[in-house]
XYZ file of C-alpha atoms in Angstrom:
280
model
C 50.367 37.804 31.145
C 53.192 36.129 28.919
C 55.969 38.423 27.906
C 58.509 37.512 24.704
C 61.069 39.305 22.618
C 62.137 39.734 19.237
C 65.105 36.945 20.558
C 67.423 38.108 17.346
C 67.309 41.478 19.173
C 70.306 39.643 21.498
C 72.117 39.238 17.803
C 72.342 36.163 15.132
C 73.188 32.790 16.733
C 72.078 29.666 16.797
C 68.695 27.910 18.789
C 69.663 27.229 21.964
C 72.243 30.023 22.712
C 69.095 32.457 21.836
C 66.537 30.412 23.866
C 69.085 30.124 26.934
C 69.931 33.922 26.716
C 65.883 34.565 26.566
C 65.112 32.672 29.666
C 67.963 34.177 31.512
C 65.654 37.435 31.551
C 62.811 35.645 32.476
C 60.971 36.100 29.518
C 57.976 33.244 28.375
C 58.623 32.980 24.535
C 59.708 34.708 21.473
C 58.999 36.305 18.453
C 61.774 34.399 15.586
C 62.365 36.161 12.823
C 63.976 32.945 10.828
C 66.779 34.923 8.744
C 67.565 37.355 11.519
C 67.886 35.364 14.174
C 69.565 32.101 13.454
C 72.526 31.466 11.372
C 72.301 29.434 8.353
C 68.758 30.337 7.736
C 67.247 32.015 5.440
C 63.553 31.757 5.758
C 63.147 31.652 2.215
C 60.765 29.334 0.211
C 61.977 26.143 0.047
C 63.794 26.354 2.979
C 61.440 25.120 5.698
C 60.315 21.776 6.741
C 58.617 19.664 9.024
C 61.363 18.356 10.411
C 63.516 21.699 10.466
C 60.490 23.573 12.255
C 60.340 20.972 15.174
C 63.967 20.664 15.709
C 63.722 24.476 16.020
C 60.891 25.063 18.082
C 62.166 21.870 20.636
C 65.155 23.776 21.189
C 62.539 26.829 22.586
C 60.911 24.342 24.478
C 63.237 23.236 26.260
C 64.366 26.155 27.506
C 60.579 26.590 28.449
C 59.550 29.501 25.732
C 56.881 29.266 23.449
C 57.124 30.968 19.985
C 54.559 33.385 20.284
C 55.443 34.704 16.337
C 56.640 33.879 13.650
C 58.242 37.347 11.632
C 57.955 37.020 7.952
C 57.410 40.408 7.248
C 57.813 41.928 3.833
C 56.639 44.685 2.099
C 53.184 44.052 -0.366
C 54.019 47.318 -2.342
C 57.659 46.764 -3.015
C 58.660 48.173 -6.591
C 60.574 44.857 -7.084
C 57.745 42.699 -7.857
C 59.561 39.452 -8.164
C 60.513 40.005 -4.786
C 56.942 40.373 -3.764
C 56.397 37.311 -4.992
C 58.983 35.439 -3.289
C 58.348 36.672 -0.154
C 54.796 35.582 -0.391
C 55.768 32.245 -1.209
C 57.609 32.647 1.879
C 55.220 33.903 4.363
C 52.981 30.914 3.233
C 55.507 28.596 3.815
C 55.570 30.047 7.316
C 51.876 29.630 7.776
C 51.625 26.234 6.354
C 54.762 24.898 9.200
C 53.793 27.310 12.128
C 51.963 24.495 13.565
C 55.360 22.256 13.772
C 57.532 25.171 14.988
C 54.021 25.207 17.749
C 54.020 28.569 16.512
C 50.815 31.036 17.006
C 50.576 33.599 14.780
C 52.627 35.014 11.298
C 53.175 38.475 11.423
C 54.049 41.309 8.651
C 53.691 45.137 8.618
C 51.980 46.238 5.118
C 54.591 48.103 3.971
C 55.906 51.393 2.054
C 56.004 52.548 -1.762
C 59.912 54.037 0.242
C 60.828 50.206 -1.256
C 63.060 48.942 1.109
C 63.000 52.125 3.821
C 59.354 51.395 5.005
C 59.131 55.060 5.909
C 56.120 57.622 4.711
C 55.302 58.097 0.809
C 52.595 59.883 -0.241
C 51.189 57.011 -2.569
C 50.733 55.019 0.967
C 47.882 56.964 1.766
C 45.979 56.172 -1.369
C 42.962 53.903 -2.593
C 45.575 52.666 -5.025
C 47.370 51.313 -1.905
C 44.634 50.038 0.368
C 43.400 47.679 -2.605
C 46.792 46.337 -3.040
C 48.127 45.581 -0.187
C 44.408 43.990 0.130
C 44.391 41.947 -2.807
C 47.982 39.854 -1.186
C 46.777 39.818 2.130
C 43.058 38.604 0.853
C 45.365 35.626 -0.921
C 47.095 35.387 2.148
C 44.353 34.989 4.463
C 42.669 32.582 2.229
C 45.984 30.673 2.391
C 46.035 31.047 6.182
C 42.641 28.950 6.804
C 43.274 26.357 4.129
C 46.485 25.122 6.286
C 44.573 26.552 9.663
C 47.451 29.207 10.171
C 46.583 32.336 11.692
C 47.868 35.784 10.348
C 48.673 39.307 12.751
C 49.374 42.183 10.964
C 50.598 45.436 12.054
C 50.111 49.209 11.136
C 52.791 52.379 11.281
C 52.251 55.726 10.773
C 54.945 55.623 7.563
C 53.354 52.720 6.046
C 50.339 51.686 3.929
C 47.883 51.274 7.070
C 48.868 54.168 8.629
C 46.384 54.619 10.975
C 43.983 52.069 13.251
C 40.872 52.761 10.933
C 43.190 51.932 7.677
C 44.262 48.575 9.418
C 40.611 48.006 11.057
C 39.077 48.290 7.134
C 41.666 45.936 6.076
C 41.127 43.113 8.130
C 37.372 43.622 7.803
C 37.642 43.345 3.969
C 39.317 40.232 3.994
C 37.749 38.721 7.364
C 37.912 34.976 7.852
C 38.660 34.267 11.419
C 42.358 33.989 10.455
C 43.684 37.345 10.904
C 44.577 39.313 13.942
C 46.120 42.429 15.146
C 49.275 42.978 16.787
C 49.658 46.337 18.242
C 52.866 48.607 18.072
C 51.256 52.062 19.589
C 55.473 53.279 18.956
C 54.669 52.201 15.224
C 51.434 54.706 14.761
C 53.573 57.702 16.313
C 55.108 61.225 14.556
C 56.369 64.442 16.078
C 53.133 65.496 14.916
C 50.940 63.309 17.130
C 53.206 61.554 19.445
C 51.479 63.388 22.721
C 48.177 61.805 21.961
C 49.485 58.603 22.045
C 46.869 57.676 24.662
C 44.506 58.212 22.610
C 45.610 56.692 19.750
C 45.959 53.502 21.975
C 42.326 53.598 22.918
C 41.387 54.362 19.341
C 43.124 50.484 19.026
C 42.083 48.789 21.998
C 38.439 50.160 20.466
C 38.699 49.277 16.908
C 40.207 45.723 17.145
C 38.329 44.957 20.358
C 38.333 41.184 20.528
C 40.974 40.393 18.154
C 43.840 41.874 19.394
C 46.902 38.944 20.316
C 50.015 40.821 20.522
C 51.694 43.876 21.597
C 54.792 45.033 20.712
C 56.393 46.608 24.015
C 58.487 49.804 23.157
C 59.509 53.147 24.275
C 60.758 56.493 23.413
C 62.404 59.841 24.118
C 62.173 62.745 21.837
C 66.051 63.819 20.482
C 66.583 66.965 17.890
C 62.805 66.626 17.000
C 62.130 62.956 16.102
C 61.124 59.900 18.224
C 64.226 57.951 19.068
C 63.508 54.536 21.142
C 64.940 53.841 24.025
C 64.842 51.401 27.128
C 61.108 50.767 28.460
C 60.837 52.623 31.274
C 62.734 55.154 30.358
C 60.961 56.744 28.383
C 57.994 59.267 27.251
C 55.453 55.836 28.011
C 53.614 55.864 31.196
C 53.794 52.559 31.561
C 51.586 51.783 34.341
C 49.011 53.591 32.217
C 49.336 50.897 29.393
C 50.162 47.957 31.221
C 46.680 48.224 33.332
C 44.581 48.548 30.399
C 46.066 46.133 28.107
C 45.572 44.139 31.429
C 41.787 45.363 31.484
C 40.921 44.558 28.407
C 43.403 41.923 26.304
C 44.999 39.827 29.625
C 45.188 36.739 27.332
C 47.163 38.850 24.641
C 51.199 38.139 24.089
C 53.807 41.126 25.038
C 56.569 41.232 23.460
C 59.994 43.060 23.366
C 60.622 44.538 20.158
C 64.142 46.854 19.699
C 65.186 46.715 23.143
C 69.153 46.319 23.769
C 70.571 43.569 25.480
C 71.633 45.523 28.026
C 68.692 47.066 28.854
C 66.350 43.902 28.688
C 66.724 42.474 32.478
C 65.813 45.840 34.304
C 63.155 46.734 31.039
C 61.592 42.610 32.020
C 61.888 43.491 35.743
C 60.137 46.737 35.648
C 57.302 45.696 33.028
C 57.143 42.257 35.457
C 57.071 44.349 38.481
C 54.074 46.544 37.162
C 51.856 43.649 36.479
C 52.651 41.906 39.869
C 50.972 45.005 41.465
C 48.170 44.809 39.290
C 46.976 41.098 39.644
């Protein structure tokens, strides 16, 4: 299996210090978050080319990493809804270059009525919600097979598909063989539920059988009564749990770092690398 990271989780640079300080771990691609990850850039519509995109994504290739993601994520429900519109404008712009940066998938959470906190409101959890955050994502994915893009979106506990089914009716409303599922099992846990989270992972692995292209590698101890994430392996996770069935049942799926430290990334690769040696 191919294993990335979140490459502005080493900090903002430019291309090929990123791509050189990815490959030094060992890792197979990343997921580039434009306007995190590389200075000058914004992301922003209007912003991207053909030409920009390739010079970008030669620089990963080079180094021998694919870009498994691209990260325009916003938030559909934002109170600020000329902001919503820009950053539509935006995440189409992604979808109609993520062929030249040899891209695979655009990815985006669906967001918070919290504005810019993306943490739990009570509104989230609403008709009212679903049908919006529906109605730009039906636009989106429209968008997404007229320039043959492909879209993976992501639930959290906190946000507006809070829970697998939520996500699972989403993507089945607005179904056209452009839209996939990344999955964050970190993302979908509380205090209230985080000892289930096997469950909750097979509740996933169930739901978006078949359609499933990326998880989001994390891990977590639990500090004064909340989830705090920490290095993977070092965690609540039983890793070798996970690992062997995301083996079992998505082997052609990406992994990818998501919040690790620097620090932490070499013996985090080594020990997620080390698992799936012993499994193949």
């Amino acid at each position: 299996m191919k294993i990335g990271v979140r490459v502005h989780d080493f900090g903002k640079s430019n291309s090929e210090t990123l791509a050189k300080q990815a490959k030094a771990i060992g890792f197979d691609g990343v997921q580039l978050v434009l306007n995190k990850a590389l200075e000058g850039e914004t992301g922003l519509p209007g912003t991207l080319s053909k030409e920009k995109a390739w010079t970008i994504q030669k620089t990963f290739k080079n180094a021998g990493l694919d870009i498994f993601m691209m990260g325009a994520y916003f938030n559909p429900v934002h109170s600020n809804k000329d902001l919503v519109k820009t950053n539509i404008a935006k995440f189409k712009e992604h979808l109609k270059f993520l062929k030249d940066f040899n891209g695979h998938y655009v990815g985006s959470e669906t967001g918070s009525f919290n504005d810019d906190k993306w943490t739990y409101h009570p509104q989230n959890r609403t008709e009212e919600a679903f049908l919006e955050v529906k109605r730009i994502f039906k636009d989106l994915a429209e968008y997404a097979q007229e320039v043959d893009g492909n879209i993976a979106l992501e639930g959290a506990y906190g946000h507006c598909m809070f829970e697998p089914k939520a996500l699972k009716r989403l993507v089945e409303e607005i179904e056209n063989d452009h839209v996939y599922y990344t999955v964050d099992i970190y993302n979908y846990l509380a205090i209230e539920n985080y000892k289930n989270y096997k469950e909750i992972f097979e509740e996933c692995l169930k739901l978006f059988e078949g359609k499933i292209v990326i998880f989001h590698l994390k891990d977590f101890i639990i500090e004064n009564e909340s989830l705090k994430q920490c290095a993977i392996g070092k965690g609540f996770m039983d890793y070798p749990w996970l690992l062997k069935r995301i083996k079992e049942t998505n082997p052609t799926a990406y992994l990818i770092f998501e919040g690790s430290k620097p620090m932490d990334m070499q013996e985090s690769f080594d020990f997620v690398k080390n698992i799936l040696n012993e499994g193949a």
